[in-house]
Amino acid sequence: MIRVTIDGVTTQVPERTTILRAAKFLEIKIPTLCYHPLLKPFGACRICVVGVKKGLGLEMVTACNTPCEDGMEVVTQAPELLRARRLVVELMLARWPNVAVIQRLAAELGLDRPRFTSPVRDERPDACILCLRCVRICEEVVGASAIGYEDRGIHRRVATPFNQESEACIGCGACAHVCPSGHIRFEGEDYRGRPAEFLLGPNTAIYVPTAQAVPKVPRIDPESCIHFKTGACESCAAVCEPGAINHKMRDEEIELEVGQVLIATGYDLFDAAPAAQYGYGRLDNTYTALDIERMLNATGPTGGRVLLKNGQPPRAVGIIHCVGSRDENYHRYCSRVCCMYALKFAHLIKERCPQAEVYNFYIDMRAFGKGYEEFYSRVLHEGANVIRGRVAEVVQAGWSKQEEGTLLIRCEDTLIGKFREIPVDMVILCNAIEPKRDAAHLARIFGLSRSPDGFFLERHPKLDPVATTTDGLFIAGCAQGPKDIPDSVAQASAAAARMLATISKGVVEIDPIRAEVDEALCSGCRTCVPLCPYNAIEYLEAKKISQVNSTLCKGCGTCVAACPSGAISGYGFTDAQVNAELEGILAL
Amino acid sequence: MPYRVHLMVCAGTGCVSNGSLGVRDALEKEIHRRGLGGEVQVVTTGCNGFCGAGPLLVVQPDGIFYQQLTPKEIPLLVEEHLIKGRPVPKLMYVPPEEKVPIPKMSEIPFFKGQRLVALRNRGLIDPEKIEDYIARDGYTAFAKALTQMTPEQIIAEIKAAGLRGRGGAGFATGVKWEKVRQAVGEPKYIICNGDEGDPGAFMDRSIFESDPHSVIEGMLIGARAMGARWGVVYVRNEYPLALQRIQIAIEKAREYGLLGENIFETDFSFDISVTRGAGAFVCGEETALIASVEGRLGDPRARPPYPAEYGLWGKPTCINNVETWANVPPIILRGAKWYSQIGTESSKGTKVFSLVGKIRNTGLVEVPMGITLRELIYDIGGGIPGGKKFKAVQTGGPSGGCIPAGPLLDQPIVYDGRGERRPLSDALDLPIDYESLTDVGSMMGSGGLVVMDEDTCMVDVARYFLAFTQDESCGACTPCREGTKLMLDILTKIVEGHGTMEDLESLEEIGRVVKETSLCGLGKTAPNPVLTTLRYFRDEYIAHIQAHKCPAHVCRELNVYRIDPEICVQRGHGCGVCRRECPEKAIFGEKNQPHRIDQALCKKCGVCVDVCHFHAVIVE
Amino acid sequence: MENRHERFEPRIVGFLCNWCSYTGADLAGTSRMKSAPNLRIIRVMCSGRVDPNFILRAFQLGADGVLVAGCHPGDCHYQEGNFKALRRVSFLRRLLRELGVDERRLRLEWISAAEGEKFAKVSNEFTEQVRALGPLRLAVGEERPAAKELEEVTVR
């Protein structure tokens, strides 16, 4: 530790601390421009000049990159320093008179009448002020070095190699983030293809999923994290005091030996974009139900307000039921939960935008549960308009300038037997609940059957909705079929109870349907041994016969059919029994 | 059989471009023709320094000096001097205003006042022959340093000698070497800075061309002292002959086992590579030079850390100027005591200056520190030609300042070379020394010395130098990038006649802040020419601004061209040449009539002045 | 109505594996799909349980057609049982040819638990196919003279 005095205040700092850092520690303000806490100090703007006492005079140095020395005495406000800073800012104003950050510095230094005009004056408010933060962050933090500078002196400018689109650029936006004048802008879409100004999700690579996430810890998205693209950055790990961030963490494969598995892998939502007639992903202000859930949430991007892309509340909202459900083209089943949440949306929108008209376009209103029908009536009383009919398409309206941005929902109103066109500002699509994209893969692993709609198959549709045909494998929730929360909870409880029951019994009941070897008849040919898929048959060297392990045997009967001596019997399905059945059914 | 005569033909760039190689070929042909091949040897040497008098020839061992030779004079010279033993007076140097030639080189005032240390071998050896260098005690100093001295002793010797960096800053070389020796990091590097960016400076070029081995030997001694393994010689790309000569020298040194592994069968290994510059003045700055060697953009970086701690490839590096390295072997060979007796109290040894401008004897001189400006300009330089008055001398290149002739009104307190500080009344009495030049507002720089007479406009000089530094600015820091451009703009306005008195205050204010806050030496010194001319020649600025006149008539925009009607008619008879040559058709008149210039049309190009045989056009 | 007395009603035995095809058949039932009554189902745990002897016995006892149905390849509840069934049925076809039994009377199908519709379709289709082939007449006794030869071939 060394001692340094700034403006008369003495403190101890670690060796090699810069004067600027030491001043920050003492809460003494020194103006800066090209300095940025994430970057190595550069010393280009020269605004942070301070004076170090040397003999009788002051030596002017830049605070950002001059290390403190033991016993150093620094002043930050001497008249010659202010004079120097003022002139440096005056030089900048001569060239960039309208850049906000320079104007601010000028005001702080009391510069009200700039005297000079540079021959290369640039009057844009977003002119590049050559702080080179963008170049430095791309090289030091991001590790991509996609942007640099060319030419020298007054002609120096920030550019990409040969002024062409840089292939090294990974589109992280770090340069735009640190640009003080807004010269570099990050335009266009974020990595998920949504317009950046209206992100309904995280806008940094490390983010807390929602304010109500459990557990409420940040996670890193490897798709957009710079470290995974260039090996550099790790700014998050640098600022994390407990050191809780580890970019090297990888998915671990853990092997557990279990006796029962509950598969509750949930659902995916129907991607509404291919259903082009609804305009999702193409038209502005067209959302899916999950998007709206996020918007309505108090911790969402709009703080719970219902807003259009232009920041205004909508005048009319159309909620379209059965997008992808009850549809020959996509899924024939009903997704069960959409009608109720659609009514919930109608209710909330009416509550938050009392002036807005809400239209629900439905086929049948499925209000099947406890209190559901009553809620439906209530929503009708609140003034939601319900139109019974399928929506043919959603188009841009716009005969006149005032109608720009308005969407038109073209539908059939079957109750009055007419085609209608309803102008709305916002469209909400209730998209179908689908089996998860990897359901087939999961089914193959576990040997699960799936029903024709792709959800996992229960053992019996009425009497055994949580078990599957495989012992020890249970299913619950939307993995088994679309259902809402009360039903999911009920099913999950049931499955858990079944599993606990098996465990608490303490013994495992074996199916009586299994195979057994008659030792007298077995010749030890071992034809059966390799056939068993469960390796349940063991050849006993000592006795020179094969034996079936009853706990492993599942009773498929393959070995029974294969035994040349007829030494194995399959209980419940012995040859005699099958032959008897044959005789019986063919007697008539 | 030893030769009885050596003909040293100067083959420095100046003489070569004047045709000295043709002279050499003629000499060889004639000698062969006359059958003198076994007695007379023709040697091509490096630059002798008296560039204004080339092509030069020095006959050794007599020391007879011949100047401005052409091939057709060679047969006569060979016949007379070599065969008949009669030196040829009409080919010798004749001082101006005198009739009698001076045959011996050592008597010629230009050479008499000089003291050669760095340039000790100039004109005496063939720079491409290592044997010549060795014959003149070359590499003996290195052998002594390697086998008879410890590294600490070498450094102590350099410190005691008081050698200071000849690149311009004048930092104590021994102290720098000590810092590098003590720094932590392997391998260590030493660099020879041969970028020589100052316009008009050619001291380093001359050393490379005439005595490259002196640099190599100096670097070897330094490497031994500091524990460096690798050396880099950085030569600007615009010096093809220098590049060629240093590369040949390095190869020869390797052949002789003076560079490479286990030199002289000790555990000391050292080798040198050459890097070419790429056309940037800023690469003479040490951190920018290092960036250039590393293949990066030649931008200077903030210091600390200094290259002695963190230099080439992040390792401790010692960068010294070419002339500094060339001074090292003599110091080791003859001792610090001998060296420290030359020069002043604070500036020991000699300095090579390029003496250019309005002076009779232009060329390269090496003089002991402490010599006065008067001796340098008048005794060695021969004074101002054409009967003009001495006005100012500019030292230190574009980073330096102008020292005016005559009494210095503000009587600056100046280091007198003997450890004291005294008021200086006449600039010509200024002893040349690092401290004294800084005291008077200029600096030593790399050794450029431009002499100016009454026909020089000081405002234009300031603008010329500032235009150079402004163009060479790297653009990283605000004050240099924006400040020099603004200052240049203001100066241009002034020379074009649109300046205001506020502009002078702006120049001083901007210049002061640029000096104080710039990141590197380029910015810190770029305002010097402007600030010193404002200090000593303020009246010229005021004339430009208030009277719209350039006292030296250099700034064309402010000139008024007028034809004297009497001279035009009486002497010129209205010849009309000017009328025909004027590109703007601004001159009117008839034959035998006085011509006149229409001021509204006159674009002040000055062609009329040039073409009038009768000097009838007057510039005001 | 007359045709019903004269029309030949084939007797088809179906060996259905418990997990997939039997459940599929059950699904056909609960879905109220119509399928031909000619198919008489014997449930086995796995199609791999189906001994070729059963099939021969079935023909011997008067079946006009035999259907063996199991899980789709890769989906067998017991991993590979259906592959064994496949091998056995393929071998049995050759044998049937040797015996002069039309091999179209033996059908192997993969029906999953969700494919009630498929089960019904297969059942109906196969019934019509066998009906077109006509009665087999392999029974032991005067009506089925070839059964004697068959008896020597079967082990039990």
PDB file of C-alpha atoms in Angstrom, chain B residues 449-543:
ATOM      1  CA  LEU B 449      20.502  23.924 -37.584  1.00  0.00           C
ATOM      2  CA  VAL B 450      18.806  26.161 -40.126  1.00  0.00           C
ATOM      3  CA  VAL B 451      20.340  29.580 -40.634  1.00  0.00           C
ATOM      4  CA  MET B 452      18.019  32.357 -41.783  1.00  0.00           C
ATOM      5  CA  ASP B 453      18.690  35.746 -43.280  1.00  0.00           C
ATOM      6  CA  GLU B 454      16.625  38.854 -43.891  1.00  0.00           C
ATOM      7  CA  ASP B 455      14.839  37.171 -46.791  1.00  0.00           C
ATOM      8  CA  THR B 456      13.231  34.657 -44.466  1.00  0.00           C
ATOM      9  CA  CYS B 457       9.763  35.307 -43.131  1.00  0.00           C
ATOM     10  CA  MET B 458       9.569  33.972 -39.575  1.00  0.00           C
ATOM     11  CA  VAL B 459       5.810  33.577 -39.734  1.00  0.00           C
ATOM     12  CA  ASP B 460       6.199  31.459 -42.824  1.00  0.00           C
ATOM     13  CA  VAL B 461       8.924  29.417 -41.116  1.00  0.00           C
ATOM     14  CA  ALA B 462       6.615  28.743 -38.196  1.00  0.00           C
ATOM     15  CA  ARG B 463       3.835  27.776 -40.569  1.00  0.00           C
ATOM     16  CA  TYR B 464       6.122  25.497 -42.546  1.00  0.00           C
ATOM     17  CA  PHE B 465       7.210  23.547 -39.500  1.00  0.00           C
ATOM     18  CA  LEU B 466       3.727  23.407 -38.018  1.00  0.00           C
ATOM     19  CA  ALA B 467       2.343  22.118 -41.317  1.00  0.00           C
ATOM     20  CA  PHE B 468       4.847  19.290 -41.098  1.00  0.00           C
ATOM     21  CA  THR B 469       4.076  18.271 -37.528  1.00  0.00           C
ATOM     22  CA  GLN B 470       0.350  18.706 -38.030  1.00  0.00           C
ATOM     23  CA  ASP B 471       0.436  16.357 -40.991  1.00  0.00           C
ATOM     24  CA  GLU B 472       2.504  13.821 -39.089  1.00  0.00           C
ATOM     25  CA  SER B 473       0.296  13.890 -35.998  1.00  0.00           C
ATOM     26  CA  CYS B 474      -1.004  10.405 -35.291  1.00  0.00           C
ATOM     27  CA  GLY B 475      -4.409  11.748 -34.243  1.00  0.00           C
ATOM     28  CA  ALA B 476      -4.794   9.894 -30.967  1.00  0.00           C
ATOM     29  CA  CYS B 477      -4.968  12.782 -28.496  1.00  0.00           C
ATOM     30  CA  THR B 478      -7.253  15.799 -28.766  1.00  0.00           C
ATOM     31  CA  PRO B 479      -4.819  18.683 -28.184  1.00  0.00           C
ATOM     32  CA  CYS B 480      -2.299  17.663 -30.862  1.00  0.00           C
ATOM     33  CA  ARG B 481      -4.854  16.484 -33.379  1.00  0.00           C
ATOM     34  CA  GLU B 482      -7.232  19.419 -33.109  1.00  0.00           C
ATOM     35  CA  GLY B 483      -4.898  22.030 -31.698  1.00  0.00           C
ATOM     36  CA  THR B 484      -2.183  21.862 -34.328  1.00  0.00           C
ATOM     37  CA  LYS B 485      -4.807  21.957 -37.050  1.00  0.00           C
ATOM     38  CA  LEU B 486      -6.424  25.037 -35.586  1.00  0.00           C
ATOM     39  CA  MET B 487      -3.071  26.718 -35.088  1.00  0.00           C
ATOM     40  CA  LEU B 488      -2.115  25.932 -38.656  1.00  0.00           C
ATOM     41  CA  ASP B 489      -5.388  27.368 -39.847  1.00  0.00           C
ATOM     42  CA  ILE B 490      -4.760  30.578 -37.940  1.00  0.00           C
ATOM     43  CA  LEU B 491      -1.205  30.859 -39.269  1.00  0.00           C
ATOM     44  CA  THR B 492      -2.432  30.312 -42.811  1.00  0.00           C
ATOM     45  CA  LYS B 493      -4.968  33.046 -42.294  1.00  0.00           C
ATOM     46  CA  ILE B 494      -2.231  35.363 -41.089  1.00  0.00           C
ATOM     47  CA  VAL B 495       0.103  34.740 -44.027  1.00  0.00           C
ATOM     48  CA  GLU B 496      -2.784  35.274 -46.383  1.00  0.00           C
ATOM     49  CA  GLY B 497      -3.534  38.597 -44.821  1.00  0.00           C
ATOM     50  CA  HIS B 498      -6.730  37.839 -42.874  1.00  0.00           C
ATOM     51  CA  GLY B 499      -5.267  37.618 -39.386  1.00  0.00           C
ATOM     52  CA  THR B 500      -6.466  39.515 -36.322  1.00  0.00           C
ATOM     53  CA  MET B 501      -4.691  40.437 -33.115  1.00  0.00           C
ATOM     54  CA  GLU B 502      -6.907  37.983 -31.219  1.00  0.00           C
ATOM     55  CA  ASP B 503      -5.387  35.299 -33.381  1.00  0.00           C
ATOM     56  CA  LEU B 504      -2.028  35.917 -31.729  1.00  0.00           C
ATOM     57  CA  GLU B 505      -3.535  35.357 -28.298  1.00  0.00           C
ATOM     58  CA  SER B 506      -5.309  32.234 -29.548  1.00  0.00           C
ATOM     59  CA  LEU B 507      -2.053  30.896 -30.968  1.00  0.00           C
ATOM     60  CA  GLU B 508      -0.312  31.372 -27.677  1.00  0.00           C
ATOM     61  CA  GLU B 509      -3.112  29.918 -25.637  1.00  0.00           C
ATOM     62  CA  ILE B 510      -3.677  26.902 -27.829  1.00  0.00           C
ATOM     63  CA  GLY B 511       0.068  26.381 -28.195  1.00  0.00           C
ATOM     64  CA  ARG B 512       0.579  26.421 -24.448  1.00  0.00           C
ATOM     65  CA  VAL B 513      -2.138  23.866 -23.776  1.00  0.00           C
ATOM     66  CA  VAL B 514      -0.993  21.628 -26.630  1.00  0.00           C
ATOM     67  CA  LYS B 515       2.485  21.671 -25.112  1.00  0.00           C
ATOM     68  CA  GLU B 516       1.162  20.883 -21.645  1.00  0.00           C
ATOM     69  CA  THR B 517      -1.383  18.214 -22.379  1.00  0.00           C
ATOM     70  CA  SER B 518      -0.275  16.274 -25.458  1.00  0.00           C
ATOM     71  CA  LEU B 519       0.284  12.584 -25.100  1.00  0.00           C
ATOM     72  CA  CYS B 520       3.696  12.319 -26.760  1.00  0.00           C
ATOM     73  CA  GLY B 521       6.721  14.325 -27.747  1.00  0.00           C
ATOM     74  CA  LEU B 522       5.350  15.253 -31.164  1.00  0.00           C
ATOM     75  CA  GLY B 523       2.445  17.171 -29.705  1.00  0.00           C
ATOM     76  CA  LYS B 524       4.448  18.494 -26.803  1.00  0.00           C
ATOM     77  CA  THR B 525       6.986  20.141 -29.102  1.00  0.00           C
ATOM     78  CA  ALA B 526       4.980  20.972 -32.235  1.00  0.00           C
ATOM     79  CA  PRO B 527       4.013  24.445 -30.987  1.00  0.00           C
ATOM     80  CA  ASN B 528       7.657  25.394 -30.299  1.00  0.00           C
ATOM     81  CA  PRO B 529       8.446  27.093 -33.621  1.00  0.00           C
ATOM     82  CA  VAL B 530       5.246  29.119 -33.343  1.00  0.00           C
ATOM     83  CA  LEU B 531       5.768  30.067 -29.724  1.00  0.00           C
ATOM     84  CA  THR B 532       9.424  31.076 -30.129  1.00  0.00           C
ATOM     85  CA  THR B 533       8.757  33.140 -33.239  1.00  0.00           C
ATOM     86  CA  LEU B 534       5.892  34.834 -31.396  1.00  0.00           C
ATOM     87  CA  ARG B 535       8.266  35.550 -28.565  1.00  0.00           C
ATOM     88  CA  TYR B 536      11.157  36.945 -30.598  1.00  0.00           C
ATOM     89  CA  PHE B 537       9.590  38.100 -33.842  1.00  0.00           C
ATOM     90  CA  ARG B 538       6.240  39.333 -32.727  1.00  0.00           C
ATOM     91  CA  ASP B 539       6.648  42.455 -34.808  1.00  0.00           C
ATOM     92  CA  GLU B 540       6.646  40.381 -37.989  1.00  0.00           C
ATOM     93  CA  TYR B 541       3.337  38.850 -37.001  1.00  0.00           C
ATOM     94  CA  ILE B 542       1.927  42.264 -36.249  1.00  0.00           C
ATOM     95  CA  ALA B 543       3.134  43.522 -39.620  1.00  0.00           C
TER      96      ALA B 543
END
